PDB file of C-alpha atoms in Angstrom:
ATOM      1  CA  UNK A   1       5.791 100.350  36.751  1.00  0.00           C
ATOM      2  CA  UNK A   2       8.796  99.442  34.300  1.00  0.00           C
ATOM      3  CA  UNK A   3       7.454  99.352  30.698  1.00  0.00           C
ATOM      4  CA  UNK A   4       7.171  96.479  28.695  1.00  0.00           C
ATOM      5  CA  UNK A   5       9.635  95.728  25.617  1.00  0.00           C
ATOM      6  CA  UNK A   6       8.254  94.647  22.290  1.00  0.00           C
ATOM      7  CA  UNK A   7      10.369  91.731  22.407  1.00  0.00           C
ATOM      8  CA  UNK A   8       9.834  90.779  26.246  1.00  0.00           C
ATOM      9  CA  UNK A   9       7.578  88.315  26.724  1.00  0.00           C
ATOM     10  CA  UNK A  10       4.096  88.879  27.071  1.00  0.00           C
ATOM     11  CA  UNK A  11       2.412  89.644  30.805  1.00  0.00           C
ATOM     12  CA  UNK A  12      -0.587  87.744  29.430  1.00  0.00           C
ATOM     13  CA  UNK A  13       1.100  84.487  30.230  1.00  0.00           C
ATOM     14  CA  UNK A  14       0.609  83.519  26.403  1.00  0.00           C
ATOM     15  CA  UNK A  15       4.477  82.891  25.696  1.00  0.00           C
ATOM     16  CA  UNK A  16       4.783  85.323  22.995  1.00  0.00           C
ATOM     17  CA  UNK A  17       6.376  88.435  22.724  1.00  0.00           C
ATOM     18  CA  UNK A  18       4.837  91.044  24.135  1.00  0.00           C
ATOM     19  CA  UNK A  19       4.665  92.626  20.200  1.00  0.00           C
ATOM     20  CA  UNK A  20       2.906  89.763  18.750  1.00  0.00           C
ATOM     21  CA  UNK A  21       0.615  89.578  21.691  1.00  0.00           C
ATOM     22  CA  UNK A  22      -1.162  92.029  23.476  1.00  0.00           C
ATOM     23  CA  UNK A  23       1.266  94.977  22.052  1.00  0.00           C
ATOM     24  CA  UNK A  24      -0.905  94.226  18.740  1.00  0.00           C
ATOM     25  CA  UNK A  25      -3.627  96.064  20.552  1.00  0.00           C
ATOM     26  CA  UNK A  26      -1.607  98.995  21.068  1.00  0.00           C
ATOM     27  CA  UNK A  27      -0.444  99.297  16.982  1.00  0.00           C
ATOM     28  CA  UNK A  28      -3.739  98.510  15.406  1.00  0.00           C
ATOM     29  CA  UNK A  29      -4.930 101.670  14.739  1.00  0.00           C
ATOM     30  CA  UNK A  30      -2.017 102.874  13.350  1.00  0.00           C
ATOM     31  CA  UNK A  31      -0.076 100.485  11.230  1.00  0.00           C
ATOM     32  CA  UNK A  32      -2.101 100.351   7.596  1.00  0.00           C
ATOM     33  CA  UNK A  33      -5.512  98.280   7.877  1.00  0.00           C
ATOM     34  CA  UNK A  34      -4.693  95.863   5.603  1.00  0.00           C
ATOM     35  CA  UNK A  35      -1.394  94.323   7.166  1.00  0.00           C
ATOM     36  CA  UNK A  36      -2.363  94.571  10.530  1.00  0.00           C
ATOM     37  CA  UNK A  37      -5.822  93.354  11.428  1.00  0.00           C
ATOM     38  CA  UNK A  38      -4.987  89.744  10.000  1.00  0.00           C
ATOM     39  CA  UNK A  39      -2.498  89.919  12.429  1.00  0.00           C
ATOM     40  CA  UNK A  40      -4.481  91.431  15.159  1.00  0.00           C
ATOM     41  CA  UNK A  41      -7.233  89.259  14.721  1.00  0.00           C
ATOM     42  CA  UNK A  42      -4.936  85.845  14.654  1.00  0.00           C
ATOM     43  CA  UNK A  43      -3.440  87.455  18.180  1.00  0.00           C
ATOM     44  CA  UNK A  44      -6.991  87.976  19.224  1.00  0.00           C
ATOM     45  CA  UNK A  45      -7.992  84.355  18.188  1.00  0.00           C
ATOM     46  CA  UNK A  46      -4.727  82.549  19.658  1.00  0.00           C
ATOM     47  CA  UNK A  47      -6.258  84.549  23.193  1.00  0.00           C
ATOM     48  CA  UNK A  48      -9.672  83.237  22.803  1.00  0.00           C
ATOM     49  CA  UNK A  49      -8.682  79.563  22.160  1.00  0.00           C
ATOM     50  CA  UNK A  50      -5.894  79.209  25.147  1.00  0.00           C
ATOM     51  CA  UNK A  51      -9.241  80.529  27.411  1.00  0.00           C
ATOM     52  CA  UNK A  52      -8.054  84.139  27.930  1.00  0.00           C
ATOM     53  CA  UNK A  53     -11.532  85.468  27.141  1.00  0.00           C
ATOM     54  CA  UNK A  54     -10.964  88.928  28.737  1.00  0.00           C
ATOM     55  CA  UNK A  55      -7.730  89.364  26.445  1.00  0.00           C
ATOM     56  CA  UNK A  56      -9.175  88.108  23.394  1.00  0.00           C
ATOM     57  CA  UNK A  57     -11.872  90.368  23.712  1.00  0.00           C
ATOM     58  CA  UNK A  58      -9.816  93.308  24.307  1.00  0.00           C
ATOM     59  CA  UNK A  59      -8.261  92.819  21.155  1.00  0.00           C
ATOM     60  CA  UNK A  60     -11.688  92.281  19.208  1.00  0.00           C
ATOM     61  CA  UNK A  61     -12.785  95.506  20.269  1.00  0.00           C
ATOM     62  CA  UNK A  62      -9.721  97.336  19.045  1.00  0.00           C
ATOM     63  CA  UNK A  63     -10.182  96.182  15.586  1.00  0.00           C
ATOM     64  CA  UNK A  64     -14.062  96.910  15.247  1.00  0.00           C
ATOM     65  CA  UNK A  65     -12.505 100.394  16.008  1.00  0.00           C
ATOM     66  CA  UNK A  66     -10.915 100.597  13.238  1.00  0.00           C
ATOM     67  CA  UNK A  67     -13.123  98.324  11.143  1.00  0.00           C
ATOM     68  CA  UNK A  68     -16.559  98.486  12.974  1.00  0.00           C
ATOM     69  CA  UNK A  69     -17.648  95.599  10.574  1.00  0.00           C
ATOM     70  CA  UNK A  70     -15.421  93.211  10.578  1.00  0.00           C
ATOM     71  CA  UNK A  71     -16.960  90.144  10.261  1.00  0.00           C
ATOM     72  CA  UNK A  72     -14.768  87.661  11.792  1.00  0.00           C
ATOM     73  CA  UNK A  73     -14.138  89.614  14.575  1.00  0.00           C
ATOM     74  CA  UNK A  74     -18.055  89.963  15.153  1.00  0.00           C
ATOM     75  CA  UNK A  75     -18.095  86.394  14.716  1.00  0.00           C
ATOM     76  CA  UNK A  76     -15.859  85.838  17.519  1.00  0.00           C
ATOM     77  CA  UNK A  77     -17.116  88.676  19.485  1.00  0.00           C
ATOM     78  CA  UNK A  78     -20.050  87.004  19.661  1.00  0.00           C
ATOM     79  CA  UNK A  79     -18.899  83.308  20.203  1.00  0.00           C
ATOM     80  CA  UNK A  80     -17.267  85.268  23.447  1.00  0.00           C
ATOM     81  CA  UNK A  81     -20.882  86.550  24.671  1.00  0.00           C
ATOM     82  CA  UNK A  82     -22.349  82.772  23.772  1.00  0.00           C
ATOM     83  CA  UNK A  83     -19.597  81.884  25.585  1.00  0.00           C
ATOM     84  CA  UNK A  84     -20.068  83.931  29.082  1.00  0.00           C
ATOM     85  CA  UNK A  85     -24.184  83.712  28.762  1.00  0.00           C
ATOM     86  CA  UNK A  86     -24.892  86.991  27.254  1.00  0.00           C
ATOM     87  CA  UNK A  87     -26.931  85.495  24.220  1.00  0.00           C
ATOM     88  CA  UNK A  88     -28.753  88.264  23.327  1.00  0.00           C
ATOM     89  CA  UNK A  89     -26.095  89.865  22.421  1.00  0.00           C
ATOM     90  CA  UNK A  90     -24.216  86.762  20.974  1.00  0.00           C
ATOM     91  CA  UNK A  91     -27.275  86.797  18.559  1.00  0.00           C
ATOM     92  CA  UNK A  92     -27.077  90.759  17.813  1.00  0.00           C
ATOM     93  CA  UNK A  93     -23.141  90.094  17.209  1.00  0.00           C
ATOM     94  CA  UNK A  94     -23.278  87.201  14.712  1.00  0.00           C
ATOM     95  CA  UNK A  95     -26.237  88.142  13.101  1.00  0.00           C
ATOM     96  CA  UNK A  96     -24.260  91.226  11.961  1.00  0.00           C
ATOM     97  CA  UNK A  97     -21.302  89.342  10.923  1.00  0.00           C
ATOM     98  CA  UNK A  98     -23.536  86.741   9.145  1.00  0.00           C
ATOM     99  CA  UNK A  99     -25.100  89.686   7.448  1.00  0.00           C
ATOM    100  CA  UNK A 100     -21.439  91.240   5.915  1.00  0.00           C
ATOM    101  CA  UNK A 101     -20.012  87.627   5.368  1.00  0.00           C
ATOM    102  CA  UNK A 102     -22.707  84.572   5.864  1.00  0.00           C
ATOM    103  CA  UNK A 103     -20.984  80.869   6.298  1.00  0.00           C
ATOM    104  CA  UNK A 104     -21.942  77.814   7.721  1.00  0.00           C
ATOM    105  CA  UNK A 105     -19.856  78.458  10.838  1.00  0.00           C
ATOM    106  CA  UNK A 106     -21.299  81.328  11.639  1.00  0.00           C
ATOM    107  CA  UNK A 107     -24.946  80.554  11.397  1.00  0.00           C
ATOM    108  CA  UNK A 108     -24.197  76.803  13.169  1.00  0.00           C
ATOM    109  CA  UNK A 109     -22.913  79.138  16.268  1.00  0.00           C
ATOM    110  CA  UNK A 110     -25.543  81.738  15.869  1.00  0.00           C
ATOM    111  CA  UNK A 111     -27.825  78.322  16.129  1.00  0.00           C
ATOM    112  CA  UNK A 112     -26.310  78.016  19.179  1.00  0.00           C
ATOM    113  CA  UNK A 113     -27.068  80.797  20.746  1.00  0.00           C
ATOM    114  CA  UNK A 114     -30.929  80.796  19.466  1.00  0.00           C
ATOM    115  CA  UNK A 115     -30.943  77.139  20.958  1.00  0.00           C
ATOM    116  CA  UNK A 116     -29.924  78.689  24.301  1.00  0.00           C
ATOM    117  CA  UNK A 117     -32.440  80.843  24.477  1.00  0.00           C
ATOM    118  CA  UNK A 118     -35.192  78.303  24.000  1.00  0.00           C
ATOM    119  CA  UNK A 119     -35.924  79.697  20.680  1.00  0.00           C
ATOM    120  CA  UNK A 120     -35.805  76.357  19.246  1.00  0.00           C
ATOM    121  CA  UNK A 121     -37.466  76.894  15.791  1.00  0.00           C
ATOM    122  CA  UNK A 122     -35.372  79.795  14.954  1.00  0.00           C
ATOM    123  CA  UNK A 123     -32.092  77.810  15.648  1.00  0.00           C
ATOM    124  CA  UNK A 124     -33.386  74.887  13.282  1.00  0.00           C
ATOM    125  CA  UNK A 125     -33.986  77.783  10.632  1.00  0.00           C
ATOM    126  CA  UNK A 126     -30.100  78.861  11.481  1.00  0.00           C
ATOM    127  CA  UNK A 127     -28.789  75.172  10.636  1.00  0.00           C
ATOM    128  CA  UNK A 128     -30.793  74.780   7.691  1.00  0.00           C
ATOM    129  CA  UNK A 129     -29.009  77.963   6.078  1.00  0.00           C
ATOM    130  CA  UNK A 130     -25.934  76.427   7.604  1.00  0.00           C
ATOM    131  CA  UNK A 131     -26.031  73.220   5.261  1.00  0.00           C
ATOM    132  CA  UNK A 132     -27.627  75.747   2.588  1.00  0.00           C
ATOM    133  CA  UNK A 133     -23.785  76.945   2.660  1.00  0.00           C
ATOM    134  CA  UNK A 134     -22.256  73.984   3.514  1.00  0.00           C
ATOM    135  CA  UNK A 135     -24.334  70.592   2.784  1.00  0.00           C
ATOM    136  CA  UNK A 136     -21.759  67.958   4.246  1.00  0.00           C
ATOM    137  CA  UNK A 137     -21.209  70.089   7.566  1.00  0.00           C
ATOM    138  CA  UNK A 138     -21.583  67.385  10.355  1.00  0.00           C
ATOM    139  CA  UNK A 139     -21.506  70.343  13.418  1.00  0.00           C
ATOM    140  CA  UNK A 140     -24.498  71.240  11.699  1.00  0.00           C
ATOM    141  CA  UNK A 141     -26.605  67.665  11.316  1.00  0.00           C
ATOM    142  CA  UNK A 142     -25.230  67.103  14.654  1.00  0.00           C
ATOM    143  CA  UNK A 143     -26.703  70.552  16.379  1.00  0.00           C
ATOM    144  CA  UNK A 144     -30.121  70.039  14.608  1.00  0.00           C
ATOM    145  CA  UNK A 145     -30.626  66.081  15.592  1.00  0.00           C
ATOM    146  CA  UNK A 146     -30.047  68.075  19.746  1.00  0.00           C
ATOM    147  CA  UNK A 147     -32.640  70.558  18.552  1.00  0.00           C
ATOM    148  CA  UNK A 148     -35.191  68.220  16.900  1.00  0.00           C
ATOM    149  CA  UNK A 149     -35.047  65.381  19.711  1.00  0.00           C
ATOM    150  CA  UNK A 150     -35.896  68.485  22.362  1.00  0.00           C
ATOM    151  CA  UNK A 151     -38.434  69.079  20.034  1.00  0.00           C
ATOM    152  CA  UNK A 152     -39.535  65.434  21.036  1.00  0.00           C
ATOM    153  CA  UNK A 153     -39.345  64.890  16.669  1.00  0.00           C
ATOM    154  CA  UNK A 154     -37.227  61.840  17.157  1.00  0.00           C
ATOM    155  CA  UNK A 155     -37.196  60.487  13.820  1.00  0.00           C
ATOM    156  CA  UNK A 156     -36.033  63.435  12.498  1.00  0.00           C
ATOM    157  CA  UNK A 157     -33.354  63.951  15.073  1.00  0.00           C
ATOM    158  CA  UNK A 158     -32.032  59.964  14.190  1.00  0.00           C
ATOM    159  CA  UNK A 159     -31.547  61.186  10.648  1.00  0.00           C
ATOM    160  CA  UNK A 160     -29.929  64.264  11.622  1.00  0.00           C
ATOM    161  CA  UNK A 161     -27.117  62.179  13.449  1.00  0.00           C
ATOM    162  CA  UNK A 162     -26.892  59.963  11.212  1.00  0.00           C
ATOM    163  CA  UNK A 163     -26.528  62.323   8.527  1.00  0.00           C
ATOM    164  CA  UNK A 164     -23.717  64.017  10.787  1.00  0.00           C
ATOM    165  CA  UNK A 165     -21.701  60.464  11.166  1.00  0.00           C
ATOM    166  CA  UNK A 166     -21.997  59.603   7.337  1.00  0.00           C
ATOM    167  CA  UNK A 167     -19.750  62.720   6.915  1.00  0.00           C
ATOM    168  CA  UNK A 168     -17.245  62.562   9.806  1.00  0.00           C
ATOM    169  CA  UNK A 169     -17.331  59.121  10.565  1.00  0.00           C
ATOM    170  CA  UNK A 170     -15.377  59.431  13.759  1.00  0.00           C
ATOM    171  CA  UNK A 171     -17.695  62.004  15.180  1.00  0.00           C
ATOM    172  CA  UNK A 172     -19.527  59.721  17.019  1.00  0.00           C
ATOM    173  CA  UNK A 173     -16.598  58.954  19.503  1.00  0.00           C
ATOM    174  CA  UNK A 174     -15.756  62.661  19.806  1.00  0.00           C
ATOM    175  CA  UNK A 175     -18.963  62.864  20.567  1.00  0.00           C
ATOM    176  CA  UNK A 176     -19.294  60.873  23.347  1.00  0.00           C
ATOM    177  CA  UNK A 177     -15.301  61.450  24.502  1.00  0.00           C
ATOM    178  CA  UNK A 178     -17.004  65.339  25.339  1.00  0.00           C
ATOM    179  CA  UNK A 179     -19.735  63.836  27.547  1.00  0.00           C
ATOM    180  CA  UNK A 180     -22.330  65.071  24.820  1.00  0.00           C
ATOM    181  CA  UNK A 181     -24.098  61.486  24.037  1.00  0.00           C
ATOM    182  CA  UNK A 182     -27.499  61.104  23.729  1.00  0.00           C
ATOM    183  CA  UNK A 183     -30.119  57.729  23.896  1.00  0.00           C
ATOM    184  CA  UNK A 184     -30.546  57.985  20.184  1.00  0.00           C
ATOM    185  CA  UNK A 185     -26.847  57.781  19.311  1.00  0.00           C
ATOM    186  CA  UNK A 186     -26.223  54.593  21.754  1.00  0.00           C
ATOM    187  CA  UNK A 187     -29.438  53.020  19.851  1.00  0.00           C
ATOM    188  CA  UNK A 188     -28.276  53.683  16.774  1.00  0.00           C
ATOM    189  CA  UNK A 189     -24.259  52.447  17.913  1.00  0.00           C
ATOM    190  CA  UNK A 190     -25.951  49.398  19.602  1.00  0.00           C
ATOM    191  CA  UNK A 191     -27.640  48.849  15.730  1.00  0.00           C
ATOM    192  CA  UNK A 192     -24.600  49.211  13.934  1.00  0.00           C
ATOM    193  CA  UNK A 193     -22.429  46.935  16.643  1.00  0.00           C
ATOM    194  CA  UNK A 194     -25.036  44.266  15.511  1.00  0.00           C
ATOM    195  CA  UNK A 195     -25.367  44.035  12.352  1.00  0.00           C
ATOM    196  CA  UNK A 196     -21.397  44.428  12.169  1.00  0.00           C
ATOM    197  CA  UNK A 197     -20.654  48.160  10.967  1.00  0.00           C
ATOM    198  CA  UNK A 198     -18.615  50.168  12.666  1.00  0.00           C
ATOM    199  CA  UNK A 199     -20.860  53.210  12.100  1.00  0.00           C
ATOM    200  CA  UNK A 200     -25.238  53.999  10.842  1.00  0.00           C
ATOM    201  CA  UNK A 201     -25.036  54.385   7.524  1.00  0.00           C
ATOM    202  CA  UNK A 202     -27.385  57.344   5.991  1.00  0.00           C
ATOM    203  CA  UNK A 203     -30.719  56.793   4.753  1.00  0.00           C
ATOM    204  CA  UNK A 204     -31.646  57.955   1.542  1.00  0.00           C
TER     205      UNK A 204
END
């Protein structure tokens, strides 16, 4: 097999060169901690959002080697478990991450994964800390309005969206342009469409 430069491109497919890629696995754990996990993790995270799952993981793992708590890279460790269905341990992996470094996006995801599992009043618990951290978070109105109208609690689920689309106005349209629309945001467009605003306003 002829070895791989540090300057040819990457086998991954990513475009990069092979030492800002996947060769960032192979340095990690021995170029000084604080120079090269940023870097490793951004490598990592670059792998994980172009879809390359089984890369980005790779690379995860490396760094909790060298720093086993690592909270970003728990974080996405287990956004990669959410991801492929194993959300038991998606839970386990964010729950430690959210217990080195809490923040709203980590306990809207670990929300996620609770919500998966049918554990519906834990994931509602999850979002309120989320807004706790982060009161104008929309992702996090949004994913609690899903959880409260499965809940069949309506009226709070309306005020959870509506909450969401007072602080990202547009989010509504994203919304539906990702197939994720639900009856009570097309009653509450169909409200606003006639009384003339472009958006429900918040109540309160």
């Amino acid at each position: 097999m002829q070895k791989i430069g540090r300057n040819d491109p990457c086998p991954c497919g990513s475009g990069k060169k092979y030492k800002h890629c996947c060769g960032e696995v192979q340095v990690a754990s021995v170029r000084p901690v604080d120079t090269s996990i940023p870097e490793t993790i951004q490598a990592a995270l670059d792998h994980h959002q172009a879809g390359r799952l089984a890369h980005a993981e790779a690379i995860y793992q490396q760094v909790l080697r060298v720093v086993p708590n690592q909270p970003d890279t728990l974080h996405y460790l287990g956004l990669i478990a959410h991801q492929t269905g194993k959300n038991e341990v998606a839970v386990e992996l964010i729950s430690r991450a959210i217990s080195v470094n809490p923040s709203s996006a980590k306990l809207c995801n670990l929300g996620l994964a609770l919500k998966t599992q049918g554990k519906l009043d834990e994931a509602v618990a999850s979002y309120h800390m989320a807004l706790s951290f982060k009161p104008d978070c929309p992702e996090a109105y949004n994913n609690l309005g899903i959880v409260r109208q499965e809940q069949g609690m309506l009226d709070e689920a309306v005020a959870s969206y509506r909450k969401a689309v007072s602080f990202k106005p547009d989010y509504l349209e994203a919304l539906k342009l990702a197939g994720r629309r639900v009856d009570v945001y097309r009653v509450e467009l169909d409200q606003c469409r006639k009384c003339g605003h472009l958006m429900p306003t918040p109540e309160g």
